[in-house]
XYZ file of C-alpha atoms in Angstrom:
625
model
C 82.830 34.421 -64.646
C 80.817 37.428 -65.844
C 80.319 35.925 -69.282
C 79.025 32.670 -67.856
C 76.448 34.388 -65.644
C 75.191 36.763 -68.286
C 72.865 34.376 -70.108
C 71.184 33.309 -66.820
C 70.514 36.843 -65.634
C 69.164 37.892 -68.985
C 66.908 34.807 -69.751
C 63.235 35.074 -68.612
C 62.724 31.328 -69.019
C 65.590 30.598 -66.676
C 64.157 32.953 -64.042
C 60.692 31.286 -64.206
C 62.213 27.877 -63.919
C 64.185 28.904 -60.855
C 61.081 30.431 -59.210
C 58.908 27.373 -59.691
C 61.737 25.142 -58.617
C 62.053 26.904 -55.291
C 58.286 27.170 -54.895
C 57.967 23.427 -55.408
C 60.666 22.837 -52.817
C 58.844 25.082 -50.346
C 55.499 23.350 -50.965
C 57.120 19.968 -50.709
C 58.652 20.910 -47.393
C 55.303 22.311 -46.266
C 53.444 19.148 -47.264
C 56.080 17.053 -45.570
C 55.646 19.101 -42.424
C 51.844 18.842 -42.615
C 52.016 15.089 -43.114
C 54.437 14.804 -40.219
C 51.942 16.683 -38.013
C 48.851 14.845 -39.297
C 48.668 12.406 -36.426
C 50.370 14.581 -33.809
C 48.247 15.032 -30.696
C 47.620 18.318 -28.926
C 47.530 18.921 -25.176
C 44.213 17.024 -24.956
C 45.623 14.152 -26.947
C 43.513 14.996 -29.984
C 44.625 14.864 -33.597
C 43.365 17.043 -36.422
C 40.898 14.284 -37.283
C 39.510 14.308 -33.736
C 38.844 18.034 -34.014
C 37.303 17.815 -37.485
C 34.997 15.007 -36.347
C 34.079 16.857 -33.166
C 33.046 19.895 -35.196
C 31.194 17.833 -37.775
C 33.295 19.119 -40.688
C 32.422 16.472 -43.264
C 34.553 17.925 -46.078
C 37.582 18.317 -43.849
C 37.196 14.775 -42.544
C 37.030 13.460 -46.088
C 40.230 15.334 -47.049
C 42.066 14.123 -43.953
C 41.104 10.547 -44.645
C 41.395 10.397 -48.423
C 44.276 12.778 -49.123
C 46.221 12.724 -45.888
C 45.601 9.149 -44.730
C 44.950 10.340 -41.170
C 44.832 7.502 -38.658
C 41.442 6.711 -37.089
C 42.702 4.571 -34.222
C 44.592 7.218 -32.223
C 43.079 7.879 -28.803
C 43.002 11.126 -26.852
C 43.300 11.512 -23.086
C 39.723 10.259 -22.659
C 40.454 7.188 -24.719
C 38.319 8.529 -27.571
C 39.248 7.733 -31.146
C 38.017 9.985 -33.963
C 35.211 7.422 -34.281
C 33.973 8.330 -30.800
C 33.859 11.989 -31.841
C 32.146 11.153 -35.117
C 29.516 9.072 -33.293
C 28.324 12.234 -31.548
C 27.781 14.056 -34.829
C 26.739 12.584 -38.131
C 26.379 9.154 -39.692
C 28.252 10.410 -42.793
C 31.392 10.813 -40.706
C 31.094 7.271 -39.383
C 30.725 5.861 -42.867
C 34.141 7.355 -43.745
C 36.118 5.454 -41.105
C 36.655 1.925 -39.818
C 39.789 1.552 -37.687
C 39.115 2.258 -34.014
C 35.429 1.534 -34.451
C 35.383 -0.907 -31.523
C 37.751 0.937 -29.157
C 36.500 1.378 -25.586
C 37.247 4.774 -24.035
C 37.989 5.510 -20.387
C 34.272 5.884 -19.585
C 33.640 2.396 -20.933
C 31.997 3.344 -24.225
C 32.570 2.335 -27.819
C 31.379 4.659 -30.592
C 28.236 2.506 -30.810
C 27.570 2.985 -27.091
C 27.776 6.753 -27.625
C 25.440 6.698 -30.624
C 22.885 4.686 -28.620
C 23.176 6.970 -25.618
C 22.621 10.054 -27.759
C 19.880 8.560 -29.906
C 21.811 8.803 -33.188
C 19.889 6.124 -35.080
C 21.462 6.565 -38.518
C 24.884 6.825 -36.923
C 24.301 3.555 -35.078
C 23.274 1.886 -38.342
C 26.352 3.284 -40.125
C 28.629 2.054 -37.336
C 27.168 -1.448 -37.440
C 27.448 -1.397 -41.219
C 31.139 -0.512 -40.821
C 31.840 -3.395 -38.464
C 30.877 -2.089 -35.010
C 30.291 -5.000 -32.647
C 27.172 -5.151 -30.470
C 28.722 -7.610 -28.031
C 31.476 -5.393 -26.611
C 30.838 -4.774 -22.935
C 31.158 -1.211 -21.716
C 30.922 0.208 -18.225
C 27.152 -0.310 -18.087
C 26.746 -3.206 -20.481
C 26.282 -3.678 -24.196
C 25.107 -0.924 -26.562
C 21.562 -2.327 -26.290
C 21.628 -1.568 -22.560
C 22.670 2.019 -23.313
C 19.771 2.367 -25.748
C 17.344 1.049 -23.122
C 18.804 3.169 -20.317
C 18.276 6.353 -22.304
C 14.982 5.144 -23.873
C 16.276 5.480 -27.435
C 13.783 3.319 -29.300
C 15.253 3.768 -32.787
C 18.725 2.647 -31.727
C 17.330 -0.350 -29.855
C 15.303 -1.373 -32.914
C 18.364 -1.035 -35.155
C 20.461 -3.260 -32.875
C 17.754 -5.912 -32.493
C 17.127 -5.943 -36.237
C 20.826 -6.558 -36.921
C 21.527 -8.785 -33.920
C 18.363 -10.449 -32.499
C 20.406 -12.309 -29.866
C 20.937 -8.988 -28.071
C 17.375 -9.381 -26.764
C 18.728 -11.478 -23.886
C 22.166 -9.842 -23.515
C 23.195 -9.625 -19.845
C 24.980 -6.594 -18.462
C 28.297 -7.270 -16.631
C 27.336 -5.676 -13.317
C 23.891 -7.023 -12.470
C 23.384 -9.688 -15.113
C 20.232 -7.908 -16.227
C 18.670 -8.231 -19.668
C 17.656 -5.178 -21.716
C 14.194 -5.497 -20.156
C 15.728 -4.865 -16.730
C 17.025 -1.561 -18.123
C 13.748 -0.430 -19.706
C 12.196 2.626 -18.091
C 9.043 3.213 -20.112
C 6.072 1.185 -21.276
C 7.043 1.876 -24.900
C 10.550 0.475 -24.507
C 9.252 -2.512 -22.562
C 6.717 -3.286 -25.293
C 9.487 -3.109 -27.902
C 11.291 -5.988 -26.183
C 8.220 -7.970 -25.140
C 6.798 -7.951 -28.664
C 10.037 -9.596 -29.771
C 9.732 -12.405 -27.226
C 11.902 -11.173 -24.362
C 11.628 -13.314 -21.207
C 9.448 -11.199 -18.916
C 10.364 -13.184 -15.793
C 14.142 -13.457 -16.312
C 16.094 -13.098 -13.064
C 19.289 -11.038 -12.835
C 22.359 -12.001 -10.790
C 20.682 -10.384 -7.785
C 17.640 -12.583 -8.304
C 15.408 -9.737 -9.439
C 12.956 -9.742 -12.322
C 12.276 -6.664 -14.485
C 9.067 -6.185 -12.478
C 11.116 -5.823 -9.280
C 13.230 -3.089 -10.880
C 10.284 -1.106 -12.215
C 8.433 -1.407 -8.913
C 11.487 -0.126 -7.029
C 11.537 2.894 -9.316
C 7.782 3.450 -9.012
C 7.245 3.177 -12.781
C 3.537 2.285 -12.932
C 2.963 2.372 -16.708
C 5.997 0.229 -17.493
C 5.115 -2.196 -14.686
C 1.615 -2.533 -16.140
C 3.165 -3.394 -19.491
C 5.032 -6.282 -17.837
C 1.993 -7.482 -15.893
C -0.127 -7.529 -19.034
C 2.537 -9.621 -20.747
C 2.570 -12.321 -18.091
C 4.988 -11.028 -15.444
C 4.714 -13.110 -12.265
C 4.056 -10.771 -9.306
C 4.977 -13.480 -6.784
C 8.599 -14.071 -7.833
C 10.941 -13.502 -4.898
C 13.919 -11.239 -5.492
C 16.606 -9.723 -3.295
C 15.999 -10.488 0.410
C 13.050 -12.626 -0.622
C 10.924 -9.605 -1.517
C 8.184 -9.822 -4.111
C 7.165 -6.805 -6.156
C 4.301 -6.274 -3.695
C 6.747 -6.017 -0.777
C 8.583 -3.288 -2.687
C 5.397 -1.438 -3.641
C 4.260 -1.508 -0.013
C 7.579 0.012 1.085
C 7.038 2.826 -1.416
C 3.387 3.165 -0.357
C 2.631 3.394 -4.102
C -1.129 2.778 -4.242
C -1.416 2.446 -8.018
C 1.273 -0.240 -8.079
C -0.158 -1.970 -5.004
C -3.595 -2.163 -6.603
C -2.201 -3.356 -9.928
C -0.099 -6.098 -8.337
C -2.963 -7.412 -6.199
C -5.367 -7.277 -9.137
C -2.903 -9.370 -11.146
C -2.663 -12.004 -8.440
C 0.040 -10.868 -6.014
C -0.070 -12.887 -2.771
C -0.547 -10.560 0.201
C 0.466 -13.269 2.687
C 3.808 -14.308 1.184
C 6.848 -13.863 3.487
C 10.238 -12.396 2.609
C 13.538 -13.525 4.165
C 12.811 -11.411 7.249
C 9.445 -13.062 7.724
C 7.549 -9.955 6.633
C 4.350 -10.087 4.600
C 3.353 -7.203 2.336
C 0.543 -6.492 4.786
C 2.997 -6.093 7.662
C 5.107 -3.697 5.623
C 1.960 -1.765 4.724
C 1.074 -1.387 8.389
C 4.487 0.183 9.020
C 4.684 2.474 6.024
C 1.126 3.343 4.996
C 0.014 6.941 5.304
C -3.643 5.979 5.471
C -6.253 3.243 5.616
C -5.844 0.479 3.072
C -7.580 -2.745 2.271
C -4.698 -5.182 2.328
C -6.248 -8.386 1.094
C -7.570 -8.175 -2.419
C -8.081 -11.828 -3.062
C -11.500 -13.276 -3.860
C -12.801 -16.714 -4.654
C -15.743 -18.002 -6.616
C -17.241 -21.208 -7.865
C -19.053 -23.020 -10.637
C -22.327 -22.840 -12.514
C -24.316 -24.942 -14.894
C -25.458 -21.932 -16.901
C -23.482 -18.745 -17.085
C -24.472 -15.357 -18.468
C -22.320 -12.292 -19.101
C -23.381 -8.693 -19.734
C -21.904 -6.433 -22.409
C -19.596 -3.515 -21.682
C -16.527 -3.156 -23.942
C -13.275 -2.916 -22.013
C -15.289 -3.458 -18.835
C -15.186 -7.107 -19.822
C -12.120 -7.026 -17.571
C -14.560 -7.085 -14.638
C -16.044 -10.320 -15.987
C -12.577 -11.801 -16.399
C -11.589 -10.872 -12.854
C -14.670 -12.620 -11.477
C -14.107 -15.653 -13.692
C -10.549 -15.935 -12.378
C -11.997 -15.975 -8.881
C -14.469 -18.674 -9.951
C -11.647 -20.814 -11.250
C -9.634 -20.447 -8.053
C -12.571 -21.334 -5.837
C -13.519 -24.382 -7.881
C -9.942 -25.339 -8.785
C -11.262 -26.163 -12.233
C -10.980 -24.446 -15.627
C -13.980 -22.296 -16.438
C -14.995 -24.281 -19.513
C -15.349 -27.418 -17.368
C -17.784 -25.706 -15.001
C -20.607 -24.921 -17.393
C -23.027 -26.746 -19.636
C -24.219 -23.529 -21.259
C -22.446 -20.185 -21.682
C -24.125 -17.048 -23.021
C -22.856 -13.542 -23.557
C -23.513 -10.189 -25.162
C -20.947 -7.889 -26.785
C -17.724 -8.182 -24.752
C -19.460 -10.942 -22.780
C -20.076 -12.756 -26.045
C -16.411 -12.518 -26.999
C -15.460 -13.924 -23.591
C -18.057 -16.683 -23.893
C -16.480 -17.794 -27.170
C -13.000 -17.507 -25.664
C -14.025 -19.774 -22.774
C -15.477 -22.361 -25.120
C -12.251 -22.331 -27.139
C -10.101 -22.967 -24.074
C -8.523 -19.543 -23.518
C -7.262 -19.061 -19.966
C -8.667 -16.179 -17.971
C -5.213 -14.830 -17.077
C -4.329 -14.793 -20.759
C -7.552 -12.955 -21.617
C -6.978 -10.352 -18.906
C -3.557 -9.580 -20.340
C -4.980 -9.632 -23.847
C -7.682 -7.069 -23.058
C -5.121 -4.675 -21.597
C -2.810 -5.104 -24.575
C -5.408 -4.752 -27.305
C -7.265 -1.700 -25.960
C -4.723 0.777 -27.357
C -5.041 -0.771 -30.800
C -8.821 -1.216 -30.881
C -9.798 2.116 -29.268
C -7.432 4.237 -31.339
C -8.425 7.643 -32.644
C -11.987 8.905 -32.279
C -15.409 7.282 -32.466
C -16.512 5.445 -34.471
C -13.323 3.416 -34.300
C -11.810 1.564 -37.218
C -13.150 -1.982 -37.381
C -9.979 -3.542 -38.801
C -7.956 -3.700 -35.533
C -10.843 -5.379 -33.688
C -11.411 -7.817 -36.531
C -7.695 -8.622 -36.768
C -7.649 -9.268 -33.032
C -10.629 -11.648 -33.288
C -9.164 -13.465 -36.294
C -5.874 -13.976 -34.488
C -7.543 -15.369 -31.366
C -10.216 -17.552 -32.972
C -8.744 -18.258 -36.405
C -10.000 -16.953 -39.731
C -11.874 -20.113 -40.691
C -12.888 -21.646 -37.353
C -16.590 -22.523 -37.373
C -18.997 -22.293 -34.450
C -19.563 -26.048 -34.375
C -15.846 -26.912 -34.308
C -16.119 -26.905 -30.506
C -19.362 -28.382 -29.205
C -18.999 -28.230 -25.418
C -20.018 -26.273 -23.548
C -22.898 -24.973 -25.628
C -22.516 -21.290 -26.327
C -24.962 -18.506 -27.155
C -23.827 -15.115 -28.431
C -26.453 -12.431 -28.960
C -26.711 -9.913 -31.766
C -29.388 -7.788 -33.420
C -30.576 -8.162 -37.005
C -30.645 -4.561 -38.199
C -31.705 -5.185 -41.810
C -35.348 -5.060 -40.730
C -37.666 -2.931 -38.653
C -38.414 -3.740 -35.901
C -34.985 -5.216 -35.296
C -34.797 -8.831 -34.199
C -32.645 -10.683 -31.680
C -30.341 -13.267 -33.233
C -28.372 -15.905 -31.352
C -25.137 -17.361 -32.730
C -24.845 -20.968 -31.539
C -22.444 -23.900 -31.699
C -25.399 -26.303 -31.946
C -28.498 -26.598 -34.103
C -31.230 -24.186 -33.007
C -34.366 -25.603 -31.390
C -36.646 -26.901 -34.142
C -40.033 -25.691 -32.937
C -42.921 -24.628 -35.111
C -43.495 -21.037 -34.085
C -45.138 -18.093 -35.742
C -42.708 -15.302 -36.651
C -42.832 -12.344 -34.257
C -43.821 -9.964 -37.059
C -45.615 -10.268 -40.380
C -42.954 -9.605 -43.006
C -43.477 -7.369 -46.027
C -40.076 -8.214 -47.515
C -37.860 -11.216 -48.174
C -34.688 -11.327 -46.104
C -31.471 -13.143 -46.812
C -31.403 -16.495 -44.949
C -29.207 -16.747 -41.865
C -25.960 -18.730 -41.829
C -26.258 -22.114 -40.128
C -23.943 -22.841 -37.146
C -21.896 -25.345 -39.170
C -20.938 -22.581 -41.601
C -20.833 -19.617 -39.225
C -17.273 -18.320 -38.682
C -16.499 -17.704 -35.000
C -14.717 -14.370 -35.362
C -17.631 -12.955 -37.351
C -20.069 -14.013 -34.639
C -17.911 -12.296 -32.019
C -17.621 -9.156 -34.149
C -21.388 -9.092 -34.780
C -22.163 -9.223 -31.069
C -19.706 -6.395 -30.354
C -20.815 -3.927 -33.035
C -21.769 -1.196 -30.549
C -23.450 1.720 -32.385
C -21.332 4.917 -32.512
C -18.299 2.901 -31.340
C -17.917 0.498 -34.279
C -19.570 0.159 -37.651
C -22.176 -2.607 -38.071
C -20.975 -6.072 -39.026
C -22.952 -6.386 -42.217
C -26.574 -6.562 -41.098
C -25.719 -7.170 -37.439
C -25.561 -4.700 -34.559
C -24.447 -5.118 -30.958
C -26.577 -7.618 -29.031
C -26.729 -5.177 -26.132
C -29.463 -3.241 -27.946
C -31.956 -6.022 -27.163
C -30.198 -8.289 -24.673
C -27.492 -6.466 -22.734
C -28.342 -8.820 -19.882
C -29.070 -12.031 -21.796
C -30.090 -14.164 -18.806
C -33.766 -14.536 -19.742
C -32.916 -14.916 -23.422
C -30.506 -17.737 -22.608
C -32.954 -19.427 -20.249
C -35.661 -19.182 -22.906
C -33.290 -20.753 -25.424
C -32.488 -23.627 -23.046
C -36.207 -24.194 -22.384
C -36.955 -24.294 -26.108
C -34.006 -26.610 -26.710
C -35.280 -29.062 -24.096
C -38.816 -28.766 -25.430
C -37.578 -29.600 -28.931
C -35.815 -32.690 -27.582
C -39.037 -33.886 -25.991
C -40.949 -33.209 -29.210
C -38.506 -35.440 -31.094
C -38.845 -38.170 -28.497
C -35.390 -37.503 -27.024
C -36.550 -36.706 -23.518
C -33.584 -38.593 -22.048
C -31.328 -35.831 -23.341
C -33.135 -33.136 -21.405
C -31.116 -31.644 -18.531
C -32.999 -29.530 -16.036
C -31.451 -26.176 -15.405
C -30.064 -26.238 -11.868
C -27.872 -23.183 -11.319
C -27.681 -19.819 -13.060
C -24.840 -17.391 -12.411
C -25.159 -13.954 -13.948
C -22.019 -11.814 -14.237
C -22.185 -8.058 -14.746
C -19.539 -5.568 -15.786
C -20.087 -3.334 -12.766
C -22.770 -0.881 -11.672
C -22.101 2.845 -12.070
C -23.125 5.196 -9.257
C -26.605 6.693 -9.515
C -26.448 10.452 -10.084
C -29.002 13.232 -10.183
C -30.517 14.329 -13.508
C -31.498 17.993 -13.681
C -33.964 17.860 -16.545
C -35.327 15.592 -19.258
C -37.873 18.172 -20.419
C -37.839 18.621 -24.194
C -39.966 21.475 -25.529
C -40.131 24.233 -28.135
C -38.067 27.112 -26.702
C -39.305 30.703 -26.887
C -36.122 32.454 -25.711
C -32.355 31.749 -25.408
C -32.667 30.579 -21.798
C -35.337 28.044 -22.698
C -33.202 26.965 -25.670
C -30.369 26.077 -23.281
C -32.762 24.205 -20.986
C -34.248 22.305 -23.897
C -30.784 21.378 -25.165
C -29.841 19.998 -21.739
C -33.130 18.102 -21.663
C -32.459 16.518 -25.062
C -28.973 15.483 -23.982
C -30.105 13.965 -20.682
C -33.102 12.250 -22.277
C -30.906 10.714 -24.951
C -28.525 9.383 -22.329
C -31.430 8.007 -20.311
C -32.872 6.238 -23.360
C -29.530 4.543 -24.001
C -29.216 3.577 -20.332
C -32.732 2.147 -20.260
C -32.203 0.152 -23.462
C -28.919 -1.308 -22.253
C -29.716 -1.659 -18.543
C -28.364 -4.929 -17.185
C -28.518 -4.436 -13.411
C -32.019 -3.172 -12.663
C -35.258 -4.789 -13.772
C -33.434 -7.394 -15.847
C -31.884 -8.865 -12.700
C -35.165 -8.782 -10.776
C -36.988 -10.570 -13.592
C -34.309 -13.227 -13.969
C -34.222 -13.854 -10.225
C -38.024 -14.147 -10.055
C -38.084 -16.466 -13.098
C -35.497 -18.738 -11.463
C -37.230 -18.740 -8.088
C -40.527 -19.744 -9.705
C -38.777 -22.630 -11.479
C -36.844 -23.630 -8.334
C -33.517 -22.749 -9.967
C -30.621 -21.384 -7.920
C -29.783 -17.872 -9.158
C -26.655 -15.842 -8.384
C -25.887 -12.344 -9.610
C -22.356 -10.946 -9.340
C -21.738 -7.346 -10.362
C -19.572 -4.941 -8.332
C -20.631 -1.428 -7.444
C -18.163 0.996 -9.046
C -17.357 4.383 -7.547
C -17.209 6.081 -10.949
C -18.659 5.359 -14.362
C -16.149 3.660 -16.649
C -16.693 4.048 -20.385
C -16.570 0.964 -22.563
C -13.677 2.493 -24.565
C -11.565 3.523 -21.557
C -7.822 3.096 -22.201
C -6.231 4.509 -19.042
C -4.416 1.793 -17.106
C -4.928 3.688 -13.854
C -8.710 3.898 -14.345
C -8.966 0.230 -15.313
C -6.822 -0.888 -12.384
C -9.082 1.082 -10.031
C -12.080 -0.655 -11.598
C -10.515 -4.082 -11.083
C -9.436 -3.128 -7.565
C -13.055 -2.359 -6.679
C -14.018 -5.665 -8.282
C -11.436 -7.467 -6.179
C -12.711 -5.779 -3.025
C -16.242 -6.822 -3.955
C -15.088 -10.408 -4.392
C -13.319 -10.350 -1.052
C -16.341 -8.926 0.744
C -18.509 -11.653 -0.785
C -15.936 -14.432 -0.404
C -18.176 -16.612 1.776
C -21.088 -16.396 -0.661
C -18.775 -17.181 -3.541
C -17.186 -20.099 -1.721
C -20.635 -21.522 -0.974
C -21.526 -21.112 -4.633
C -18.357 -22.950 -5.614
C -19.212 -25.898 -3.400
C -22.745 -25.990 -4.765
C -21.535 -26.039 -8.339
C -18.938 -28.732 -7.751
C -21.614 -31.134 -6.578
C -22.369 -33.856 -9.166
């Protein structure tokens, strides 16, 4: 016995071997225990991987997955897998796991639902890259509905980029599309720009416009209206959006809906009209009928005014309704300046007035972006898209169109008219003796439409000149007399060529204005050499007011210009009609506020209603052969 044990006790190598042997056994037992506890759940039902994911411990998660093969499909008491916890933290965690990626927890959410709710864009992308499904219904719908509910634009874009069909995904409760769930104008635009059906009805028969009106969301509702939402669709209990707005007594929404054609006499299932509801709920006086009607003309003329072209459009819509004919079929000649010129070309090319109204609202944010002078590219892109890059003026010959501009490559400047017909060939002396040779003008057959529109709308200080052309409003902001002169010269040229049978006497002239601002008091227009600081301030005010007055006088379209045109027509026995609403406040031509523009159109609609009999008479007159 003692002799056998002696070598072991006395050998260092044997002692080391024994130590490491036992240490290995201990570690092995420890690792076995750790592995046995790897997927054990605590009192909350969470595993070690749940906790690591919840705390965002990327290194620990990687070790648990790669070295310990921790399971990713175990759920805690809330039904959350580690993927649900990872979705709340970092996309790196989600890229490490796959199993359990489409599990629905007790609150009805998959990891992708959670990422969309919390706005974790990269996490959402990682989940979809790892196999997360977008068509798993949770408690409130698909992940796209969660993104819309919480206004998480990035997540919504990621889902739609990967799965475009989600654009029309219906939630399980109401059958609403993502547009029904949108709360803001930005989120609504995201869907509408991708072709979402703006008038889709949910299981309750409600359109997205009904939902936004119920919630009093004016900006988002305007986004729908400017993308073609029908304000007269009946929803739950037969209510239109106007019924709902009247119940809320929401004046901005009421005005917007009526301006965009809401019927104030339509009945719901209880036999109530919006007007009746207004009488019950209104806190004050309200004009309840905003509808107006107008008729036809043989020669139409439109003033300039930037975004205030919406006033022209609103009156043209009324003209169409009164005559029950498209605008382009009502006129033989159409003339316009600046925004009126753009509309004149749009009419000739068959654009509907409702479409143009929506278009103006949609494009204002893009065109009037930043500070003056605005970039020309957005306006030019808009014109190219609407008229085509290569469309020529003479591609559409009826009705004849005149668009004014100013040749600014010479002094004094000269009025130029873009036409879709050959100009009158009359031998006339030039207005000024020229001391220079100017580049010849482009003939109508070669003149590109979008360039003509851009040249007429090159308002100084707002946009850069279009080559040698400036805004026609500098010389013809009210182009009535210029257009009538052109027609007279055209007829005279026909007679000179022996084509008197082609002469058509001008019978009716309708002049449309973009609204009259209120007249306000001017304190001083005195400009002088100051001798002290007080006089310097007075002189500065005088310069400012005088400059504004000079601009107003140059571009006046409602004062003397109207009187002269009316007198000219009366002398020639021509019926003359001027339509231009009185506005309560001055609206700038680069105004972008929906609320301000809706108020402007509301006042226009009231003006049309107040003059409905005159307009109806005009319509009948113009429909006569």
